[in-house]
XYZ file of C-alpha atoms in Angstrom:
562
model
C 162.125 6.626 4.262
C 162.246 3.713 7.362
C 163.016 -0.027 6.424
C 160.690 -2.065 8.177
C 162.376 -4.964 9.359
C 160.649 -8.085 9.759
C 161.213 -11.147 11.526
C 161.763 -13.661 8.735
C 163.942 -16.576 8.227
C 164.396 -16.435 4.609
C 164.023 -13.263 2.131
C 160.568 -13.438 0.166
C 160.784 -13.712 -3.779
C 158.462 -11.198 -6.001
C 158.908 -12.687 -9.642
C 155.708 -11.578 -11.032
C 153.665 -8.271 -11.195
C 150.990 -10.109 -9.362
C 152.743 -10.817 -6.928
C 154.546 -7.339 -6.739
C 150.630 -5.893 -6.382
C 150.075 -8.373 -3.336
C 153.219 -7.275 -1.651
C 152.046 -3.762 -1.983
C 148.756 -4.675 -0.853
C 150.073 -6.837 2.644
C 152.587 -3.848 3.141
C 154.551 -3.828 5.582
C 153.364 -7.605 6.886
C 154.128 -9.847 4.438
C 155.577 -10.718 0.911
C 153.406 -13.164 -1.272
C 154.733 -15.473 -3.883
C 152.812 -16.484 -7.104
C 150.890 -19.015 -5.491
C 150.013 -16.975 -2.550
C 151.892 -18.509 0.046
C 154.151 -16.689 2.245
C 157.400 -18.822 1.891
C 160.627 -17.711 1.391
C 163.395 -18.485 -0.928
C 166.476 -20.517 0.232
C 170.317 -18.829 -0.941
C 170.687 -22.043 -2.950
C 167.296 -21.548 -4.777
C 168.075 -17.901 -5.231
C 171.441 -18.538 -6.704
C 170.552 -21.204 -8.718
C 168.258 -19.004 -10.512
C 170.998 -17.156 -12.430
C 174.554 -17.914 -12.670
C 175.268 -14.239 -12.435
C 173.290 -13.870 -9.257
C 175.529 -12.761 -6.111
C 175.208 -13.852 -2.815
C 175.486 -9.852 -2.051
C 171.822 -9.212 -2.736
C 170.535 -12.355 -0.655
C 172.897 -11.157 2.093
C 171.096 -7.365 1.866
C 167.541 -8.823 1.495
C 168.141 -11.056 4.849
C 169.826 -8.429 6.601
C 167.122 -5.780 6.177
C 164.085 -8.157 5.928
C 163.248 -7.109 2.019
C 162.202 -9.060 -0.894
C 164.207 -10.065 -3.919
C 162.941 -8.961 -7.030
C 163.495 -10.677 -10.449
C 163.385 -7.711 -12.595
C 163.082 -9.604 -15.885
C 159.864 -11.408 -15.004
C 158.368 -8.039 -14.121
C 156.766 -5.544 -16.327
C 157.511 -2.023 -15.304
C 154.662 0.651 -15.332
C 154.887 3.764 -17.622
C 153.891 6.169 -15.082
C 156.263 4.736 -12.057
C 159.166 5.029 -14.653
C 158.563 8.596 -15.171
C 159.364 9.562 -11.541
C 162.985 8.880 -12.620
C 165.010 10.744 -15.296
C 167.206 8.231 -17.255
C 170.813 10.563 -15.811
C 169.287 9.621 -12.419
C 168.227 5.639 -12.568
C 171.828 5.339 -13.463
C 173.121 7.503 -10.683
C 170.713 5.794 -8.415
C 171.137 2.043 -9.943
C 167.399 1.827 -9.158
C 164.184 0.922 -11.375
C 160.552 2.156 -10.169
C 158.618 -0.239 -10.949
C 154.896 0.014 -9.490
C 152.682 2.815 -8.382
C 149.930 1.443 -6.156
C 147.972 2.858 -3.534
C 150.144 5.987 -2.459
C 153.037 3.688 -2.689
C 155.997 3.630 -5.291
C 157.828 -0.101 -5.505
C 161.613 0.570 -6.262
C 163.970 -1.901 -6.997
C 167.953 -1.393 -6.268
C 171.080 -2.659 -5.351
C 171.141 -1.758 -1.981
C 168.283 0.021 0.040
C 170.545 0.131 3.070
C 172.204 3.372 0.994
C 170.518 6.330 2.936
C 171.581 8.748 0.055
C 169.527 6.513 -2.389
C 166.634 6.527 -0.240
C 167.121 10.191 0.860
C 167.091 10.980 -3.182
C 163.986 8.820 -4.172
C 161.850 10.091 -1.493
C 162.622 13.570 -2.686
C 162.054 12.948 -6.070
C 158.888 11.409 -5.282
C 155.593 12.556 -4.295
C 154.653 8.712 -2.939
C 156.331 6.610 -0.080
C 158.985 4.523 -1.626
C 159.023 1.102 -1.174
C 162.283 -0.825 -1.301
C 162.843 -4.282 -3.195
C 166.407 -5.574 -3.430
C 167.418 -6.968 -6.769
C 171.007 -7.880 -8.270
C 173.499 -5.635 -10.097
C 173.119 -7.525 -12.967
C 169.279 -7.090 -12.968
C 169.637 -3.594 -12.161
C 171.839 -2.725 -15.211
C 169.533 -4.821 -17.336
C 166.521 -3.154 -16.248
C 168.010 0.398 -16.915
C 168.757 -0.414 -20.297
C 165.410 -2.021 -20.957
C 163.531 0.644 -19.491
C 165.568 3.422 -19.977
C 168.817 3.389 -22.525
C 166.299 1.628 -25.140
C 163.642 4.366 -25.063
C 166.326 6.864 -25.242
C 168.177 5.185 -27.949
C 164.848 4.429 -30.024
C 164.352 7.669 -30.097
C 167.630 8.904 -31.275
C 167.021 6.513 -34.071
C 164.000 7.696 -35.164
C 165.760 11.124 -35.761
C 168.538 9.857 -37.446
C 166.187 7.714 -40.071
C 167.572 4.521 -39.424
C 166.389 1.054 -38.480
C 166.641 0.049 -35.088
C 166.832 -3.735 -35.512
C 169.466 -3.388 -37.957
C 173.157 -3.893 -36.957
C 174.420 -1.413 -38.785
C 177.286 -3.611 -39.941
C 176.547 -2.651 -43.601
C 176.934 1.137 -42.919
C 178.757 2.662 -46.203
C 181.175 5.715 -45.290
C 179.483 8.289 -46.707
C 176.737 7.202 -44.283
C 178.934 7.126 -41.438
C 179.996 10.527 -42.262
C 176.479 11.616 -42.191
C 175.457 10.231 -38.737
C 178.381 11.546 -37.181
C 177.703 15.178 -38.022
C 173.833 14.669 -36.957
C 172.847 16.630 -33.742
C 171.356 13.625 -31.852
C 174.977 11.189 -32.077
C 176.738 14.636 -31.350
C 174.504 15.196 -28.497
C 174.993 11.953 -27.291
C 178.850 11.383 -27.551
C 179.307 14.796 -25.864
C 176.916 13.613 -22.945
C 179.109 10.751 -22.314
C 182.102 12.585 -22.144
C 180.928 15.260 -19.850
C 179.269 12.522 -17.850
C 182.665 10.578 -17.510
C 184.520 13.528 -16.519
C 181.873 14.222 -14.034
C 182.414 11.172 -12.427
C 186.279 11.317 -12.225
C 186.238 8.313 -15.211
C 190.021 7.767 -16.518
C 188.652 5.893 -19.215
C 185.554 4.991 -21.510
C 185.053 1.878 -22.967
C 182.622 1.175 -25.561
C 181.890 -2.838 -26.131
C 180.192 -4.025 -28.807
C 178.266 -6.910 -28.283
C 175.466 -9.325 -30.030
C 172.632 -7.247 -28.346
C 174.072 -3.838 -27.936
C 176.889 -2.192 -26.888
C 177.824 -1.538 -23.972
C 179.196 1.950 -22.049
C 181.458 1.257 -19.279
C 183.775 4.329 -17.342
C 187.063 3.186 -15.434
C 186.259 4.727 -11.977
C 189.175 4.618 -9.404
C 190.392 1.546 -11.340
C 187.663 0.027 -11.920
C 185.259 -0.941 -14.738
C 181.638 0.573 -14.314
C 178.633 -0.297 -16.320
C 176.943 2.541 -17.378
C 174.423 1.867 -20.327
C 173.764 -0.143 -23.308
C 173.508 1.530 -26.383
C 171.731 0.008 -29.328
C 173.489 -1.739 -31.555
C 171.934 0.090 -34.834
C 173.318 3.381 -33.155
C 177.143 1.889 -32.408
C 178.418 2.878 -35.802
C 177.205 6.411 -35.694
C 178.529 6.605 -32.373
C 182.066 4.956 -32.822
C 181.969 7.117 -36.437
C 181.786 10.432 -34.076
C 184.130 9.687 -31.809
C 186.540 8.806 -34.836
C 185.974 12.596 -36.180
C 186.716 14.020 -33.246
C 190.208 11.744 -32.947
C 190.485 12.996 -36.713
C 190.589 9.072 -38.320
C 189.353 7.342 -41.439
C 185.760 6.904 -41.187
C 185.810 4.132 -43.916
C 188.483 1.507 -42.321
C 187.086 -0.637 -40.199
C 189.481 -3.458 -40.546
C 192.820 -1.946 -38.592
C 193.018 -0.227 -35.371
C 193.872 3.118 -35.374
C 194.591 5.903 -32.820
C 193.519 9.702 -32.568
C 193.442 12.473 -30.022
C 191.581 15.913 -29.475
C 190.363 17.947 -26.433
C 187.261 18.737 -24.631
C 186.164 21.690 -23.053
C 183.935 21.099 -20.155
C 180.958 23.841 -18.946
C 183.222 24.833 -16.164
C 186.325 25.780 -18.757
C 188.579 22.928 -17.920
C 190.623 21.251 -20.982
C 190.580 17.512 -20.799
C 192.763 15.720 -23.594
C 191.223 12.545 -25.139
C 193.327 9.561 -26.107
C 191.126 7.410 -28.635
C 191.504 3.764 -29.495
C 189.817 1.872 -31.796
C 190.132 -1.581 -32.251
C 188.133 -4.213 -34.809
C 186.091 -6.703 -32.881
C 183.900 -9.507 -33.990
C 180.446 -7.385 -33.547
C 181.642 -4.260 -34.805
C 184.541 -1.641 -33.590
C 185.936 -1.426 -29.865
C 186.547 1.892 -28.637
C 188.565 3.002 -25.544
C 188.924 6.783 -24.810
C 191.427 7.693 -22.373
C 190.724 11.289 -20.148
C 193.780 12.910 -19.089
C 192.647 16.199 -16.651
C 195.363 17.912 -15.649
C 193.924 19.188 -12.700
C 193.260 15.586 -11.141
C 196.684 13.984 -12.829
C 199.093 16.828 -12.712
C 200.180 16.031 -8.626
C 202.474 18.016 -6.570
C 205.008 16.739 -4.513
C 202.438 17.340 -1.388
C 199.932 15.041 -3.049
C 202.136 12.077 -3.226
C 201.899 11.135 0.315
C 205.672 11.379 1.051
C 206.499 10.823 4.764
C 208.466 13.777 5.838
C 211.942 11.732 5.760
C 211.236 10.615 2.415
C 210.181 13.674 1.298
C 213.611 15.235 2.384
C 215.548 12.341 0.390
C 213.676 13.395 -2.639
C 214.228 17.115 -2.541
C 218.063 15.948 -2.125
C 217.646 14.059 -5.149
C 216.377 17.222 -7.175
C 219.250 19.205 -5.908
C 221.657 16.698 -7.447
C 223.657 17.672 -10.699
C 224.231 14.318 -11.627
C 222.863 10.630 -11.028
C 219.630 8.744 -12.098
C 216.088 8.648 -10.336
C 214.287 5.542 -10.875
C 210.157 5.200 -10.265
C 209.216 1.655 -11.076
C 206.237 -0.585 -10.548
C 203.486 -2.206 -13.124
C 201.856 -0.173 -15.455
C 199.052 1.972 -14.184
C 200.899 2.099 -10.880
C 201.353 6.238 -11.099
C 205.206 6.513 -12.414
C 204.727 9.148 -14.342
C 202.795 11.317 -12.031
C 205.597 10.446 -9.512
C 207.890 11.979 -12.092
C 205.855 14.840 -13.451
C 205.487 16.012 -9.664
C 209.387 16.101 -9.546
C 209.571 18.514 -12.861
C 206.984 20.517 -11.452
C 209.382 21.274 -8.557
C 212.327 21.445 -10.674
C 211.250 23.751 -12.651
C 211.475 26.422 -10.083
C 215.024 26.072 -10.745
C 217.212 27.887 -13.401
C 218.007 25.142 -15.247
C 217.097 23.180 -18.328
C 214.554 20.359 -18.498
C 214.075 18.341 -21.161
C 211.921 14.907 -21.683
C 211.292 12.491 -24.444
C 208.143 10.479 -23.728
C 205.955 8.132 -25.400
C 203.704 9.570 -25.981
C 203.306 13.255 -23.603
C 200.707 13.255 -21.504
C 200.597 16.607 -19.964
C 202.051 20.066 -21.030
C 204.367 21.409 -18.442
C 205.538 25.147 -18.827
C 209.145 25.832 -18.833
C 210.027 22.447 -19.669
C 211.246 21.005 -23.375
C 208.873 17.891 -23.895
C 209.288 15.561 -27.103
C 207.205 12.595 -28.232
C 208.463 9.257 -29.549
C 208.155 9.195 -33.406
C 209.199 5.389 -34.414
C 208.057 5.925 -38.110
C 210.395 8.869 -38.258
C 213.318 6.926 -36.170
C 213.052 9.224 -33.210
C 213.273 6.692 -30.160
C 213.964 6.930 -26.585
C 217.765 5.913 -27.344
C 218.071 8.344 -30.155
C 216.280 11.446 -28.634
C 218.803 11.120 -26.106
C 221.972 10.495 -27.650
C 220.981 14.411 -29.120
C 219.689 15.619 -25.983
C 223.060 15.566 -24.688
C 224.051 18.411 -27.197
C 221.171 20.525 -26.639
C 223.040 21.517 -22.849
C 220.684 19.942 -20.388
C 220.563 20.045 -16.780
C 217.672 17.656 -15.803
C 216.586 14.730 -18.446
C 213.077 12.966 -17.995
C 212.777 9.523 -20.205
C 209.564 8.168 -20.262
C 210.621 4.415 -19.830
C 213.862 2.113 -20.106
C 212.817 -0.206 -22.439
C 216.115 -2.346 -23.568
C 220.129 -2.009 -23.007
C 220.471 0.718 -25.418
C 218.127 3.368 -23.835
C 219.589 1.827 -20.474
C 223.203 2.578 -21.349
C 222.297 5.993 -22.592
C 220.868 6.716 -19.461
C 223.712 5.484 -17.238
C 225.969 7.611 -19.486
C 223.776 10.774 -19.108
C 223.789 10.200 -15.280
C 227.484 10.022 -15.304
C 228.217 13.031 -17.474
C 226.768 15.968 -15.295
C 222.782 15.723 -16.035
C 220.152 14.602 -13.837
C 218.307 11.756 -14.924
C 214.676 10.477 -13.858
C 213.163 7.446 -15.977
C 210.526 4.679 -15.059
C 210.938 0.711 -15.270
C 208.942 -2.042 -15.136
C 209.764 -3.897 -11.647
C 207.883 -5.290 -8.679
C 210.248 -3.527 -5.698
C 213.318 -1.050 -5.456
C 215.502 -3.999 -4.794
C 214.831 -5.980 -8.081
C 215.386 -2.478 -10.394
C 219.210 -3.201 -9.231
C 219.002 -6.958 -10.471
C 216.996 -5.593 -13.577
C 219.295 -2.944 -14.626
C 222.044 -5.447 -14.305
C 220.340 -7.997 -16.572
C 219.919 -5.094 -19.256
C 223.465 -5.398 -19.324
C 224.821 -2.277 -17.303
C 228.220 -2.621 -16.096
C 228.177 -2.841 -12.088
C 230.445 -0.199 -11.607
C 228.770 2.050 -13.751
C 225.582 1.567 -11.888
C 226.901 2.136 -8.427
C 227.966 5.479 -9.471
C 225.213 6.833 -11.450
C 222.435 5.224 -9.198
C 220.767 7.625 -6.707
C 217.348 6.044 -5.521
C 214.800 3.752 -6.690
C 210.813 4.539 -5.549
C 208.761 1.589 -6.409
C 205.179 2.331 -6.043
C 201.208 1.007 -6.451
C 198.278 3.008 -6.308
C 195.767 2.247 -3.687
C 191.633 2.595 -3.542
C 190.906 4.765 -0.955
C 187.853 3.377 1.408
C 184.822 5.793 0.526
C 184.162 7.899 3.996
C 180.376 7.473 3.491
C 179.540 3.999 3.715
C 182.890 2.114 5.475
C 182.032 -0.691 7.680
C 184.452 -3.443 9.592
C 186.212 -5.676 7.057
C 185.363 -9.026 7.343
C 189.200 -10.826 6.653
C 190.329 -14.110 6.159
C 192.447 -15.485 8.667
C 194.931 -16.745 5.970
C 195.328 -12.644 5.091
C 195.882 -11.763 8.462
C 198.528 -14.560 9.002
C 200.549 -13.940 5.832
C 200.500 -9.729 6.519
C 201.214 -10.366 10.330
C 197.664 -8.687 11.604
C 196.556 -9.936 14.983
C 193.062 -11.490 15.246
C 191.756 -8.603 17.032
C 192.945 -5.841 14.875
C 189.867 -3.996 13.105
C 189.933 -2.428 9.650
C 187.128 -0.829 7.337
C 185.765 -1.810 3.904
C 183.849 0.751 1.672
C 179.964 -1.453 1.245
C 178.917 0.870 -1.859
C 177.073 3.963 -1.906
C 176.017 6.626 -4.856
C 179.202 8.957 -3.724
C 181.346 6.088 -4.953
C 179.528 4.612 -7.572
C 178.954 1.496 -5.753
C 182.689 0.454 -5.648
C 182.977 1.507 -2.252
C 185.940 3.083 -3.172
C 186.417 6.798 -3.593
C 189.734 8.128 -4.836
C 193.385 6.865 -5.219
C 196.700 7.428 -3.469
C 200.550 6.525 -3.946
C 201.704 3.710 -1.856
C 205.325 3.252 -2.148
C 208.729 2.219 -0.609
C 211.946 4.789 -1.212
C 215.450 3.011 -1.259
C 218.374 5.567 -1.690
C 221.539 4.002 -3.128
C 223.602 4.107 0.378
C 227.157 2.900 0.776
C 225.953 -0.212 2.072
C 223.459 -0.772 -1.021
C 226.164 0.567 -2.883
C 228.870 -2.299 -1.967
C 226.109 -5.064 -2.770
C 225.587 -3.983 -6.378
C 227.720 -6.130 -8.011
C 227.976 -8.861 -11.206
C 225.171 -11.580 -9.836
C 223.948 -9.282 -7.533
C 220.835 -10.727 -4.930
C 217.696 -8.598 -4.874
C 216.953 -10.109 -1.170
C 220.224 -8.800 0.474
C 219.670 -5.073 -1.183
C 216.322 -5.005 -0.105
C 217.440 -6.053 3.922
C 220.184 -3.836 3.373
C 217.601 -0.870 2.489
C 215.625 -1.807 5.108
C 218.338 -1.262 7.636
C 218.958 1.893 5.938
C 215.528 3.272 6.655
C 213.579 2.302 4.057
C 210.023 1.436 5.028
C 208.842 -1.499 2.651
C 205.879 -1.191 0.256
C 203.634 -4.013 2.199
C 204.615 -2.537 5.573
C 203.752 0.882 3.882
C 200.189 -0.229 2.444
C 199.479 -2.170 5.809
C 199.680 1.097 7.704
C 197.407 2.878 5.507
C 194.721 -0.067 5.975
C 195.771 0.349 9.859
C 195.057 4.528 9.584
C 191.553 3.303 7.545
C 192.198 4.967 4.685
C 192.129 1.987 2.575
C 190.706 -1.840 3.120
C 193.112 -4.778 4.404
C 191.918 -6.536 1.223
C 193.531 -3.472 -0.800
C 196.953 -3.862 1.207
C 196.701 -7.384 0.288
C 196.044 -6.493 -3.501
C 199.009 -4.655 -3.824
C 201.502 -6.258 -1.693
C 205.160 -6.704 -3.107
C 206.466 -10.189 -2.316
C-alpha cells in the first residue's frame, strides 16, 4: 500500500459517516468535513475535542497528510468489521470502518508502520485506505465492535443478562459459571495470549462500564480488551478455581497459584492475587516462565572484567555478595544465574525465599511461612546446622536477618542476598544503619551489584530520538550526539521497546573501600573509591548502552542513579 502524501497545512477531520463516504468518493484528492468544506483542524482544536486525545496522533496525520478520524462519531459497517478477526484487530490496533468502491477505510494508530499495512493488504481484497485515530479511540472502537460482540455471545451461552452488574452472583452460581466451557475457554485464551506476547502479568480491572484486561509487557501496561461487566464474576470465579481459592469470599484479599501448560509443551507458573475493589474483585496474574526468566550468567550482559570478578566471588568459601536495587530490577534473576553456575560445584546450596519463584535442580529451596514462624531469620539459624556451603536469602529486610547473614558469611559460608538500595555504595551505609558493626562488615562483604532493568529499543521501528537539552546537559552528552528511540510497531506491541536487559554497577570491596567502612561512613566517598578501583557507575553504563543504540537516551535518564 502506498500512502498518498498530500500537501496540506492542517490534517482534515472525519467525524461522521457522510464525511467518510465523501472522503472515499474523492480519494486521493481531498477530505471533506461534514459541511462539505475542505478545511483542516488545528492542533489546539483537535486536542480540545477530548482530554485523552494525544498530540502524537495529530503529528502522524500531519506528517503523512492523512485525515484524523473520530471513531465514536462513526458507525462501522458489519461487512467491514468482518475483514479482521477480533484477535487480529487487537494485534494490529486497527478498526475497519467502511467498504466502498473497492476501498476499505481502516482507522489505525500509526499508518506509517509498514508491517500493519502489509498485513491489512494481505487480509483484505480491497485497497486499504488508512485513517489516523488516537490510541484511546482505537481501544474503545475495538471494545465496542469486537469485544462486546464476543462477550454478548458468551453471555447468551451462559444464560445471564448481559446488562447486569453481576454483583449479586451467589457462590453456587459463581461455581457453575466458572465451570462453563465458554468461560473456561475465555480465561485459557487470555493466559495463552499473554504467554505468547511475552507478558509478565495479566491485570483484570473492574470498572463502572466493564472490566479492562491489560498485559504488562516489558514493564509497560498494554490494554488488550474490555470484558462485559456481567462476565466479570464468571472470569474471576474461573481464575479463583485455578488458584484453589474460596469462590464465596469477596471481601478479603486472596492469593493462589497454579500452572499453565502451553501448546508447545512449556510449563508456566501462575501466581494469582485477588483484591476487593469498588466495582468488583481486581485480579493480577503473574506469569513465571523459566525459559524467559531463568538466565545464565552469559545473558546478564557482564563485561569481561566484571564476569571474572563474579566468577572469583562464586569460588570463595565464605563472604557476602549482595544484589541491590528497587523492586522489579532483576535482583533475583542475577542471584538465580549465580546459583545455576554454582551448582556445578560439589557443594551444598540452601535457599530461603518468599516465595520460591523457580525450582532449580540440585539446590535445596525453602519458602517463608510466617504463619508457622518460619521466617528468613529463623530459617538461617537452622541452615547453619544443615552443613551448607552456600546460602541464598531472598531479601535482607531487618536487623536480625542482616546480623545472621553477616555471621554466616564470617563462619565459612558464601552468602548471596538482595537489599533495597539505589547504588552499590549506599548499601554499606544501609547495613551500618541496620546495626551491623563496621568491623564485621569489613570482613564479610565481598561485593555489591546495584542494577536496573532497561528496555531495549525495538530494532523494527527505530528512529532518531529528540532529546531535551536539559537531559543532554545533566548526562554530559554532546549536542551533536545522535540517539535512537522506538516509534512503536506490531513487533513491539506499539511500545517502541522489545525485551529487557540488566544495566549495573559492580563494586568489589577492595582494600581502599574496606578502609572506608567505618561508623558514620559516607556513601559518596565509597562511590568515588569504587570508581578509582575500576567500577563503572550505573548511570555511565546506561549511557554507553544508549550510545550503542541498544536503548534510548530517555531510558538511560529514567534508570540513572544519583
